Coordinates of C-alpha atoms in Angstrom, one line a residue:
Chain Z
X1 CA -8.3 18.4 24.0
X2 CA -9.5 18.4 20.4
X3 CA -9.0 15.0 18.6
X4 CA -7.0 15.2 15.5
X5 CA -7.0 12.9 12.5
X6 CA -3.3 12.2 12.9
X7 CA -4.0 10.8 16.4
X8 CA -6.3 8.1 15.1
X9 CA -4.7 7.1 11.9
X10 CA -4.5 3.4 12.9
X11 CA -8.3 3.4 12.6
X12 CA -7.8 4.3 8.9
X13 CA -5.8 1.3 7.9
X14 CA -8.8 -0.5 6.5
X15 CA -8.6 -3.3 9.0
X16 CA -12.0 -2.8 10.6
X17 CA -14.6 -1.8 8.0
X18 CA -16.2 1.6 8.7
X19 CA -19.7 2.7 8.2
X20 CA -20.9 5.9 6.5
X21 CA -24.3 7.5 7.2
X22 CA -25.7 10.0 4.7
X23 CA -29.1 11.7 4.2
X24 CA -31.2 12.1 1.1
X25 CA -32.9 15.4 0.1
X26 CA -36.2 14.3 1.6
X27 CA -34.5 13.5 5.0
X28 CA -34.3 9.7 4.6
X29 CA -31.1 8.4 6.3
X30 CA -28.9 5.8 4.7
X31 CA -26.1 3.8 6.3
X32 CA -23.6 1.4 4.6
X33 CA -20.2 -0.2 5.0
X34 CA -17.3 1.3 3.2
X35 CA -14.1 -0.6 2.5
X36 CA -11.7 2.2 3.0
X37 CA -11.6 5.5 4.9
X38 CA -8.1 6.6 4.0
X39 CA -5.9 9.3 5.6
X40 CA -5.2 12.1 3.1
X41 CA -3.8 14.9 5.4
X42 CA -4.7 16.2 8.9
X43 CA -7.9 17.8 7.5
X44 CA -9.1 15.3 4.9
X45 CA -10.0 11.6 4.4
X46 CA -10.8 9.8 1.2
X47 CA -13.5 7.1 1.0
X48 CA -13.4 4.4 -1.6
X49 CA -16.1 4.8 -4.2
X50 CA -16.7 1.3 -5.6
X51 CA -20.3 1.1 -6.5
X52 CA -23.0 3.5 -7.6
X53 CA -25.4 3.5 -4.7
X54 CA -27.6 5.5 -2.4
X55 CA -24.6 6.9 -0.6
X56 CA -23.3 8.4 -3.8
X57 CA -26.7 9.9 -4.7
X58 CA -27.0 11.4 -1.3
X59 CA -23.6 13.0 -1.0
X60 CA -24.0 14.6 -4.4
X61 CA -27.2 16.2 -3.2
X62 CA -26.3 16.7 0.5
X63 CA -22.6 16.7 1.2
X64 CA -23.0 16.0 5.0
X65 CA -21.9 12.6 6.2
X66 CA -20.7 10.8 9.3
X67 CA -18.4 7.9 9.5
X68 CA -17.6 5.6 12.4
X69 CA -14.1 4.1 12.5
X70 CA -12.6 1.6 15.0
X71 CA -9.1 1.0 16.2
X72 CA -8.0 -2.5 15.1
X73 CA -6.3 -3.2 18.5
X74 CA -8.0 -1.2 21.2
X75 CA -11.5 -1.3 19.7
X76 CA -11.8 2.4 20.5
X77 CA -14.3 4.0 18.1
X78 CA -14.6 7.5 16.7
X79 CA -17.3 9.4 14.9
X80 CA -16.1 11.6 12.0
X81 CA -18.2 14.5 10.8
X82 CA -17.5 14.9 7.2
X83 CA -18.3 17.2 4.2
X84 CA -18.0 15.7 0.7
X85 CA -15.7 17.8 -1.5
X86 CA -14.9 15.9 -4.8
X87 CA -14.1 12.6 -6.4
X88 CA -10.7 11.9 -7.9
X89 CA -10.5 9.1 -10.4
X90 CA -6.8 9.3 -11.2
X91 CA -3.6 10.6 -9.8
X92 CA -1.5 10.0 -6.7
X93 CA -4.3 9.6 -4.1
X94 CA -6.3 7.3 -6.4
X95 CA -3.3 5.1 -7.1
X96 CA -2.5 4.9 -3.4
X97 CA -6.0 3.8 -2.5
X98 CA -6.3 1.5 -5.4
X99 CA -3.2 -0.4 -4.3
X100 CA -4.4 -0.5 -0.7
X101 CA -7.8 -1.6 -1.7
X102 CA -6.3 -4.5 -3.7
X103 CA -4.7 -5.7 -0.5
X104 CA -8.0 -5.3 1.5
X105 CA -10.0 -7.0 -1.2
X106 CA -7.7 -10.0 -1.5
X107 CA -7.5 -10.4 2.3
X108 CA -11.3 -10.4 2.7
X109 CA -11.9 -12.7 -0.3
X110 CA -13.3 -9.9 -2.5
X111 CA -10.6 -9.7 -5.1
X112 CA -12.3 -9.0 -8.4
X113 CA -15.4 -7.6 -6.7
X114 CA -13.8 -4.5 -5.0
X115 CA -12.8 -2.2 -7.8
X116 CA -11.9 1.4 -7.1
X117 CA -13.9 3.8 -9.3
X118 CA -12.8 6.9 -7.4
X119 CA -11.5 8.4 -4.2
X120 CA -14.2 10.5 -2.6
X121 CA -12.5 13.4 -0.8
X122 CA -14.1 14.7 2.4
X123 CA -13.1 17.4 4.8
X124 CA -13.1 16.3 8.4
X125 CA -15.1 18.9 10.3
X126 CA -14.9 17.3 13.7
X127 CA -14.0 14.0 15.4
X128 CA -15.8 12.6 18.4
X129 CA -14.5 9.8 20.6
X130 CA -17.4 7.4 21.3
X131 CA -17.3 6.4 25.0
X132 CA -16.9 2.8 25.7
X133 CA -14.6 0.1 27.0
X134 CA -11.2 -0.4 25.2
X135 CA -8.6 -3.1 25.1
X136 CA -5.2 -2.2 26.5
X137 CA -2.7 -2.3 23.6
X138 CA 0.9 -3.2 23.7
X139 CA 1.9 0.1 22.0
X140 CA 4.2 0.5 19.1
X141 CA 6.9 -2.2 18.6
X142 CA 9.7 0.4 18.4
X143 CA 10.3 4.1 18.7
X144 CA 10.4 5.2 15.0
X145 CA 11.8 8.6 15.7
X146 CA 14.8 7.2 17.6
X147 CA 15.3 4.7 14.7
X148 CA 15.1 7.5 12.2
X149 CA 17.6 9.6 14.0
X150 CA 20.1 6.8 14.3
X151 CA 19.6 5.8 10.6
X152 CA 20.1 9.4 9.4
X153 CA 23.4 9.6 11.4
X154 CA 24.6 6.4 9.7
X155 CA 23.8 7.8 6.2
X156 CA 25.7 11.0 7.0
X157 CA 28.8 9.0 7.8
X158 CA 28.9 7.3 4.3
X159 CA 31.8 8.3 2.0
X160 CA 30.5 6.9 -1.3
X161 CA 27.4 5.7 -3.0
X162 CA 28.0 2.0 -2.7
X163 CA 28.5 2.3 1.0
X164 CA 25.4 4.5 1.2
X165 CA 23.3 1.8 -0.4
X166 CA 24.6 -0.9 1.8
X167 CA 24.3 1.2 4.9
X168 CA 20.8 2.1 4.0
X169 CA 19.7 -1.5 4.0
X170 CA 21.7 -2.5 7.0
X171 CA 20.2 0.4 9.0
X172 CA 16.7 -0.6 8.0
X173 CA 17.3 -4.0 9.5
X174 CA 19.2 -2.9 12.6
X175 CA 17.2 0.2 13.4
X176 CA 13.8 -0.6 12.0
X177 CA 13.7 -4.4 12.1
X178 CA 13.0 -4.4 8.4
X179 CA 14.6 -7.6 7.1
X180 CA 13.7 -7.5 3.4
X181 CA 14.6 -4.4 1.5
X182 CA 16.0 -3.2 -1.8
X183 CA 17.1 0.0 -3.5
X184 CA 16.3 0.5 -7.1
X185 CA 17.5 3.3 -9.3
X186 CA 15.6 5.0 -12.2
X187 CA 16.8 4.5 -15.8
X188 CA 14.9 7.5 -17.2
X189 CA 15.5 6.7 -20.8
X190 CA 14.3 3.1 -20.5
X191 CA 11.5 4.1 -18.1
X192 CA 12.6 1.3 -15.8
X193 CA 14.1 0.8 -12.4
X194 CA 17.0 -1.4 -11.8
X195 CA 18.1 -3.0 -8.5
X196 CA 21.4 -1.8 -7.2
X197 CA 21.3 -3.2 -3.7
X198 CA 19.2 -5.7 -1.7
X199 CA 19.2 -7.3 1.7
X200 CA 17.4 -10.3 3.1
X201 CA 17.1 -12.5 -0.1
X202 CA 18.8 -15.7 -1.1
X203 CA 20.0 -14.0 -4.4
X204 CA 20.8 -10.3 -4.5
X205 CA 18.9 -9.7 -7.7
X206 CA 21.2 -6.8 -8.5
X207 CA 20.5 -5.7 -12.0
X208 CA 16.9 -7.0 -12.1
X209 CA 14.4 -4.5 -13.5
X210 CA 10.9 -3.2 -12.8
X211 CA 9.0 -1.2 -15.4
X212 CA 7.5 2.1 -14.4
X213 CA 3.9 1.6 -13.3
X214 CA 4.4 -2.1 -12.5
X215 CA 3.5 -3.2 -8.9
X216 CA 4.0 -1.0 -5.9
X217 CA 7.6 0.0 -6.9
X218 CA 6.7 1.0 -10.4
X219 CA 3.5 2.8 -9.3
X220 CA 5.5 4.7 -6.6
X221 CA 8.1 5.7 -9.2
X222 CA 5.5 6.7 -11.8
X223 CA 3.4 8.8 -9.4
X224 CA 6.2 10.0 -7.1
X225 CA 4.3 8.9 -4.1
X226 CA 4.7 6.2 -1.5
X227 CA 2.6 3.1 -2.1
X228 CA 1.7 0.8 0.8
X229 CA -0.2 -2.5 0.9
X230 CA -1.0 -4.4 4.1
X231 CA -2.1 -7.8 2.7
X232 CA -0.9 -10.1 -0.1
X233 CA -2.5 -9.4 -3.4
X234 CA -1.8 -10.9 -6.8
X235 CA -2.6 -7.6 -8.4
X236 CA 0.7 -6.1 -7.1
X237 CA 2.8 -9.2 -6.8
X238 CA 6.1 -9.5 -8.6
X239 CA 6.1 -13.3 -9.1
X240 CA 5.7 -13.2 -12.9
X241 CA 7.3 -9.9 -13.6
X242 CA 10.2 -11.1 -15.6
X243 CA 8.3 -13.3 -18.0
X244 CA 5.6 -10.7 -18.6
X245 CA 7.9 -7.8 -19.3
X246 CA 10.1 -9.9 -21.6
X247 CA 7.1 -11.2 -23.5
X248 CA 5.8 -7.7 -23.8
X249 CA 9.0 -6.5 -25.3
X250 CA 8.8 -9.2 -27.9
X251 CA 11.8 -11.0 -26.6
X252 CA 10.2 -14.1 -25.4
X253 CA 13.0 -16.3 -26.7
X254 CA 15.6 -14.5 -24.7
X255 CA 14.6 -15.0 -21.1
X256 CA 18.2 -15.5 -20.2
X257 CA 18.7 -11.7 -20.5
X258 CA 16.6 -11.2 -17.4
X259 CA 17.9 -11.2 -13.9
X260 CA 15.2 -12.6 -11.5
X261 CA 13.7 -10.0 -9.2
X262 CA 14.8 -10.9 -5.7
X263 CA 11.5 -10.1 -3.8
X264 CA 9.7 -12.4 -1.4
X265 CA 7.5 -15.1 -3.1
X266 CA 4.6 -14.1 -0.9
X267 CA 4.9 -10.5 0.3
X268 CA 2.0 -9.7 2.6
X269 CA 3.1 -6.1 3.4
X270 CA 4.8 -3.9 0.8
X271 CA 5.9 -0.3 1.0
X272 CA 7.7 1.6 -1.9
X273 CA 9.0 5.1 -1.3
X274 CA 10.3 7.3 -4.0
X275 CA 13.8 8.8 -3.5
X276 CA 14.3 12.2 -4.9
X277 CA 17.7 13.8 -5.4
X278 CA 17.8 17.5 -6.3
X279 CA 14.0 17.4 -6.8
X280 CA 14.1 14.6 -9.4
X281 CA 13.2 11.0 -9.0
X282 CA 16.4 9.1 -8.5
X283 CA 15.0 5.7 -7.4
X284 CA 12.8 3.8 -5.1
X285 CA 13.4 2.3 -1.6
X286 CA 11.3 -0.8 -1.3
X287 CA 10.6 -2.8 1.9
X288 CA 8.4 -5.8 2.3
X289 CA 7.4 -8.4 4.8
X290 CA 5.8 -11.9 5.0
X291 CA 3.5 -10.4 7.8
X292 CA 0.2 -8.8 7.3
X293 CA -0.1 -5.1 8.3
X294 CA 3.6 -4.8 9.0
X295 CA 3.9 -1.2 7.9
X296 CA 1.6 1.5 9.3
X297 CA 1.1 5.1 8.5
X298 CA 3.8 5.9 11.0
X299 CA 6.2 3.5 9.3
X300 CA 5.4 5.2 6.0
X301 CA 6.2 8.6 7.5
X302 CA 9.5 7.3 8.9
X303 CA 10.4 5.8 5.5
X304 CA 9.5 9.0 3.6
X305 CA 11.6 11.1 6.0
X306 CA 14.4 8.5 5.7
X307 CA 14.2 8.6 1.9
X308 CA 14.5 12.3 1.9
X309 CA 17.7 12.0 3.8
X310 CA 18.9 9.3 1.5
X311 CA 18.2 11.4 -1.6
X312 CA 20.1 14.3 -0.1
X313 CA 23.0 12.1 0.7
X314 CA 22.9 10.6 -2.8
X315 CA 23.0 14.1 -4.3
X316 CA 26.0 15.2 -2.1
X317 CA 28.0 12.1 -2.9
X318 CA 27.2 12.5 -6.6
X319 CA 28.6 16.1 -6.4
X320 CA 31.6 14.8 -4.5
X321 CA 32.3 12.2 -7.3
X322 CA 32.4 15.0 -9.8
X323 CA 35.4 16.4 -8.0
X324 CA 38.0 13.9 -9.1
X325 CA 40.9 12.8 -7.0
X326 CA 44.3 13.2 -8.5
X327 CA 45.5 10.2 -10.6
X328 CA 47.5 7.7 -8.7
X329 CA 50.3 5.5 -10.0
X330 CA 49.0 3.5 -13.0
X331 CA 48.3 -0.1 -12.3
X332 CA 51.1 -2.5 -13.0
X333 CA 50.4 -4.6 -16.1
X334 CA 48.0 -7.4 -15.1
X335 CA 48.9 -11.0 -15.5
X336 CA 46.2 -12.9 -17.2
X337 CA 46.3 -16.7 -17.3
X338 CA 44.1 -19.6 -18.2
X339 CA 42.0 -20.3 -21.2
X340 CA 40.7 -17.4 -23.2
X341 CA 37.1 -16.3 -22.5
X342 CA 34.8 -15.0 -25.2
X343 CA 32.9 -11.9 -24.2
X344 CA 29.9 -11.1 -26.6
X345 CA 28.2 -7.8 -26.8
X346 CA 24.8 -7.5 -28.6
X347 CA 24.5 -4.0 -30.0
X348 CA 20.7 -3.9 -30.0
X349 CA 20.4 -3.8 -26.2
X350 CA 24.1 -3.6 -25.1
X351 CA 23.7 -6.9 -23.4
X352 CA 27.0 -8.6 -22.5
X353 CA 27.6 -12.4 -22.2
X354 CA 30.7 -14.0 -20.7
X355 CA 31.0 -17.2 -22.7
X356 CA 27.3 -18.2 -22.7
X357 CA 26.3 -16.6 -19.4
X358 CA 24.4 -13.4 -19.4
X359 CA 26.0 -10.6 -17.3
X360 CA 24.4 -7.2 -17.9
X361 CA 22.8 -5.0 -20.5
X362 CA 21.9 -1.4 -21.1
X363 CA 24.2 1.4 -20.0
X364 CA 26.2 -0.8 -17.7
X365 CA 26.7 -3.3 -20.5
X366 CA 27.9 -0.5 -22.8
X367 CA 30.3 0.7 -20.1
X368 CA 31.8 -2.7 -19.7
X369 CA 32.2 -3.1 -23.4
X370 CA 34.0 0.2 -23.6
X371 CA 36.3 -0.6 -20.7
X372 CA 37.2 -4.1 -22.1
X373 CA 37.8 -2.7 -25.6
X374 CA 40.1 0.0 -24.3
X375 CA 41.8 -2.5 -22.1
X376 CA 42.5 -4.9 -24.9
X377 CA 43.5 -2.2 -27.3
X378 CA 46.0 -0.3 -25.0
X379 CA 46.3 -2.3 -21.8
X380 CA 44.7 0.5 -19.9
X381 CA 43.2 -0.4 -16.5
X382 CA 42.5 2.9 -14.9
X383 CA 39.5 5.0 -15.9
X384 CA 37.7 8.1 -14.7
X385 CA 34.0 8.8 -14.4
X386 CA 34.5 11.9 -16.4
X387 CA 35.8 10.2 -19.5
X388 CA 32.8 7.9 -19.4
X389 CA 30.4 10.9 -19.1
X390 CA 32.1 12.4 -22.2
X391 CA 32.0 9.1 -24.3
X392 CA 29.1 9.4 -26.8
X393 CA 29.0 5.6 -27.3
X394 CA 27.5 5.2 -23.9
X395 CA 24.5 7.4 -24.6
X396 CA 24.3 8.7 -21.1
X397 CA 21.7 11.4 -20.5
X398 CA 23.0 14.9 -20.0
X399 CA 21.6 15.3 -16.5
X400 CA 20.9 12.8 -13.8
X401 CA 22.9 10.1 -15.5
X402 CA 23.3 8.0 -12.4
X403 CA 26.7 6.9 -13.7
X404 CA 28.0 6.1 -10.3
X405 CA 25.0 3.8 -9.6
X406 CA 25.5 2.1 -13.0
X407 CA 29.2 1.4 -12.0
X408 CA 28.0 0.0 -8.7
X409 CA 25.6 -2.2 -10.6
X410 CA 28.3 -3.4 -13.0
X411 CA 30.8 -4.0 -10.2
X412 CA 28.3 -6.0 -8.2
X413 CA 27.2 -8.1 -11.2
X414 CA 30.9 -8.9 -11.9
X415 CA 31.5 -9.8 -8.3
X416 CA 28.5 -12.2 -8.4
X417 CA 29.0 -13.7 -11.8
X418 CA 32.6 -13.6 -12.8
X419 CA 35.6 -14.5 -10.7
X420 CA 38.3 -13.2 -13.1
X421 CA 37.0 -9.6 -13.7
X422 CA 36.4 -6.8 -11.2
X423 CA 35.9 -3.1 -11.0
X424 CA 37.4 -1.4 -8.0
X425 CA 37.0 2.2 -6.9
X426 CA 40.4 3.9 -6.6
X427 CA 39.3 7.3 -5.5
X428 CA 36.7 9.9 -6.1
X429 CA 35.7 9.7 -9.8
X430 CA 38.3 7.0 -10.5
X431 CA 38.2 3.2 -10.8
X432 CA 40.3 0.3 -12.0
X433 CA 39.3 -2.6 -14.2
X434 CA 40.9 -5.9 -13.2
X435 CA 41.0 -8.8 -15.7
X436 CA 42.6 -12.1 -14.8
X437 CA 42.2 -14.2 -18.0
X438 CA 42.8 -13.6 -21.7
X439 CA 39.7 -12.2 -23.4
X440 CA 38.3 -12.5 -26.9
X441 CA 35.7 -9.7 -27.7
X442 CA 33.0 -10.5 -30.2
X443 CA 30.6 -7.7 -31.2
X444 CA 27.2 -9.1 -32.3
X445 CA 25.3 -6.8 -34.6
X446 CA 21.8 -8.3 -33.9
X447 CA 20.6 -10.4 -31.0
X448 CA 19.9 -14.0 -31.9
X449 CA 18.0 -16.7 -30.1
X450 CA 20.4 -18.7 -28.1
Chain Y
X1 CA -53.5 -15.6 11.5
X2 CA -49.8 -16.1 12.0
X3 CA -49.1 -16.7 8.3
X4 CA -51.1 -13.8 7.1
X5 CA -49.5 -11.5 9.7
X6 CA -46.1 -12.7 8.7
X7 CA -46.9 -12.2 5.0
X8 CA -47.6 -8.5 5.8
X9 CA -44.0 -8.0 6.9
X10 CA -41.4 -7.4 4.2
X11 CA -38.9 -9.2 6.5
X12 CA -38.5 -12.8 5.5
X13 CA -37.9 -15.6 8.1
X14 CA -34.4 -16.0 6.7
X15 CA -33.7 -12.3 7.0
X16 CA -35.0 -12.2 10.5
X17 CA -32.7 -15.1 11.5
X18 CA -29.8 -13.3 9.8
X19 CA -30.2 -10.0 11.6
X20 CA -30.5 -11.8 15.0
X21 CA -27.6 -14.1 14.3
X22 CA -24.6 -12.1 15.6
X23 CA -23.8 -9.7 12.8
X24 CA -22.5 -6.1 12.8
X25 CA -25.4 -3.7 13.3
X26 CA -25.3 0.1 12.9
X27 CA -28.4 2.4 13.2
X28 CA -28.6 5.8 11.5
X29 CA -31.0 8.7 11.4
X30 CA -30.7 12.4 10.5
X31 CA -31.4 15.9 11.9
X32 CA -33.7 18.6 10.6
X33 CA -30.6 20.0 8.9
X34 CA -30.1 16.6 7.2
X35 CA -27.0 15.9 9.2
X36 CA -26.7 12.1 9.6
X37 CA -26.2 10.4 13.0
X38 CA -25.2 6.8 13.6
X39 CA -24.3 4.4 16.4
X40 CA -23.5 0.7 16.7
X41 CA -26.2 -1.6 18.2
X42 CA -25.4 -4.4 20.6
X43 CA -28.6 -6.4 20.1
X44 CA -31.5 -7.1 17.7
X45 CA -34.8 -8.9 18.3
X46 CA -37.6 -9.5 15.9
X47 CA -41.2 -10.0 17.0
X48 CA -42.8 -13.4 16.3
X49 CA -44.8 -11.9 13.4
X50 CA -41.7 -10.2 12.1
X51 CA -43.5 -6.9 11.9
X52 CA -41.5 -5.3 14.7
X53 CA -37.7 -5.1 15.0
X54 CA -36.1 -3.8 18.2
X55 CA -32.5 -2.7 18.3
X56 CA -30.6 -2.2 21.6
X57 CA -28.2 0.7 21.7
X58 CA -26.0 2.3 24.4
X59 CA -27.6 5.6 25.3
X60 CA -24.2 7.1 26.2
X61 CA -23.1 6.6 22.7
X62 CA -26.0 7.8 20.7
X63 CA -27.5 11.1 22.1
X64 CA -27.7 12.7 18.6
X65 CA -29.2 9.6 17.1
X66 CA -31.9 9.4 19.7
X67 CA -32.8 13.1 19.2
X68 CA -33.0 12.5 15.5
X69 CA -35.2 9.5 15.9
X70 CA -37.5 11.3 18.3
X71 CA -37.9 14.1 15.8
X72 CA -38.2 12.3 12.5
X73 CA -39.0 8.7 13.5
X74 CA -37.0 7.8 10.4
X75 CA -34.1 5.3 10.6
X76 CA -31.9 3.1 8.6
X77 CA -30.1 0.0 10.0
X78 CA -27.3 -1.9 8.3
X79 CA -26.6 -5.5 9.2
X80 CA -23.4 -7.1 7.9
X81 CA -21.9 -10.6 8.3
X82 CA -18.1 -10.2 8.1
X83 CA -17.3 -13.7 6.9
X84 CA -19.5 -13.5 3.8
X85 CA -20.0 -9.7 3.4
X86 CA -23.7 -10.4 3.2
X87 CA -25.2 -7.0 4.0
X88 CA -28.8 -5.9 4.5
X89 CA -30.2 -2.4 5.1
X90 CA -33.6 -1.9 6.6
X91 CA -35.4 1.4 6.6
X92 CA -38.4 2.5 8.6
X93 CA -40.4 5.7 9.3
X94 CA -42.0 4.8 12.7
X95 CA -39.1 4.3 15.0
X96 CA -39.6 4.8 18.7
X97 CA -36.9 4.9 21.4
X98 CA -37.8 3.9 24.9
X99 CA -36.3 2.1 27.9
X100 CA -36.1 -1.6 27.2
X101 CA -39.1 -3.5 28.6
X102 CA -36.6 -6.1 29.7
X103 CA -33.1 -7.0 28.7
X104 CA -32.5 -10.6 27.6
X105 CA -28.9 -10.7 28.6
X106 CA -28.6 -14.3 27.3
X107 CA -29.8 -13.3 23.9
X108 CA -27.3 -10.4 23.8
X109 CA -24.6 -12.6 24.8
X110 CA -25.5 -15.2 22.1
X111 CA -25.3 -12.4 19.5
X112 CA -22.0 -11.1 20.8
X113 CA -20.6 -14.7 20.7
X114 CA -21.9 -15.1 17.2
X115 CA -20.2 -11.9 16.1
X116 CA -17.0 -13.0 17.8
X117 CA -17.1 -16.3 15.8
X118 CA -17.2 -14.2 12.7
X119 CA -14.3 -12.0 13.7
X120 CA -12.0 -14.5 15.3
X121 CA -10.7 -15.9 12.0
X122 CA -9.8 -12.4 11.0
X123 CA -7.5 -12.1 14.0
X124 CA -9.7 -10.3 16.5
X125 CA -9.7 -11.4 20.1
X126 CA -12.7 -12.1 22.2
X127 CA -11.6 -9.2 24.4
X128 CA -11.7 -6.9 21.3
X129 CA -15.3 -8.0 20.4
X130 CA -16.4 -7.6 24.1
X131 CA -14.9 -4.0 24.1
X132 CA -16.8 -3.2 20.9
X133 CA -20.1 -4.6 22.1
X134 CA -19.7 -4.0 25.9
X135 CA -22.6 -2.4 27.7
X136 CA -24.0 -1.5 31.1
X137 CA -27.6 -2.8 31.4
X138 CA -28.9 0.6 32.7
X139 CA -27.3 2.3 29.7
X140 CA -29.4 0.4 27.2
X141 CA -32.1 2.0 25.1
X142 CA -34.5 0.1 22.8
X143 CA -35.3 1.5 19.4
X144 CA -38.3 -0.3 17.8
X145 CA -39.6 0.0 14.2
X146 CA -41.6 -1.6 11.5
X147 CA -39.5 -2.6 8.5
X148 CA -40.6 -0.6 5.5
X149 CA -38.0 -1.2 2.9
X150 CA -35.2 -3.7 2.7
X151 CA -32.1 -3.4 0.5
X152 CA -29.3 -5.8 -0.3
X153 CA -25.9 -4.1 0.2
X154 CA -23.7 -7.1 -0.3
X155 CA -20.8 -5.8 -2.4
X156 CA -21.1 -6.5 -6.1
X157 CA -23.1 -5.3 -9.1
X158 CA -26.4 -5.8 -7.2
X159 CA -25.4 -3.8 -4.2
X160 CA -28.1 -1.3 -3.2
X161 CA -30.9 -3.2 -4.9
X162 CA -34.2 -3.2 -3.0
X163 CA -35.2 -6.7 -2.1
X164 CA -38.5 -6.0 -0.2

């Protein structure tokens, strides 16, 4: 049977360093270690190009090369016969390798030394198993196909987007054993992602944001490709995210507007997978682990297939929300009691504070402000998604507005931060605002340092 | 005599000790069509005057490499210490493959143990190292050569620099 690259992908995780042999024009052989032999597709691998050296000189003159790779558990080794095609120094593949190399470098004490200059793409002409003893391996820890099947069935049974997000994360834990995960949605206008659901953290972090291009989540979103790292690396860590992004935005005195990102303090394995709905980036599914090498190529495949199902489900539920349920009986007038609460809205970023506590900003903040204003003016409590879509004060994009996701975000922030206000879904495309205390609304023209 | 003979070898005493100390070792050559061949070695010994290096390989794993060496006599060997990334490449033009005169099983075992000590902190079991370096004595072939050029390949800005 002919060996395929897919069958030996575990050898391409970068755990065991590989060697590459090349040959100069005059016939002189050269052999060296290479940090990464990465799987591109069933016919191609990419080797990390980090230093200008003899290998580079040789492949440019004579594209024939052989690489030897070893399985990190069985020690089985394989010889790959390769032909150099080209070098990519930007784009999806480059970004994927750069992230992976950062993990490898940091794990092997070479952070700052290993720097990816390019991804050298080779066609795999032939693979040879090198005869020799091998260690018996335990096999995969679970059947990923079975997990994927069960997970997709669970998604199909979800009736609304909030349930879909929660079911996604519950299924990841129960079917895949992934205990730390979150779902982030894209805010196209702000070029940021915001967390709408998380699982496995002391604080949910709902509402926390990641800039496009920042860390594995931001890079996955920016390039529309899964990004996976097998070892802890400061280069892609989220520890200082909030402070840095705030400082960059020139708002260093307003840290209280940031919701801390919920991620693990020391994520060793990270995998971020873009979620597309109707062909557009809708968000990112992110999973992490305190273990090294927790996610393999197979896990990545499973997550990508799962994310495809998730994106389709999101799109179908979004369309279902557009078809509004008939209006129900209006809510009975709500009794509000207790001391009046001051709600401030800062126009500059639509941030909303309840007394002095930061709640939310951006589109979700603008939505809350509109609801509260209407409520105070007319006593209204029932609203429709459609009227929000048509309201110019919310500045929603014409397409892919993710309104439902923003309402989920708002409802969850209220549930976490405020015990006298809530947003409840009352049907497809309809929801109700509940307010239990007298409110005083104060519109702030400009943000000021607290 | 000893010192002048040693002076004639580009391989220093420190380097000789390094390559015999239980590091990763891979031998490469190439065909008339300039197709490279390579195979892992399980042992390395250096003559007392350091002018001759002998690598032990498993014949069953390196048919193409042996053919290439027989044809061209050119080879390159890379030695790498996993814990430090210290890496040397030695090139030669007079390599000869022949049945080993004798196999010093104790020396091979010492090198395998040394290699395992390097890999254990990275999470590899002794069984894994044994599988990687396991050999049948009658499968071994000795490839001997005189070091001609030595390059440092330790990752960093000086990688690839000729050191001797």
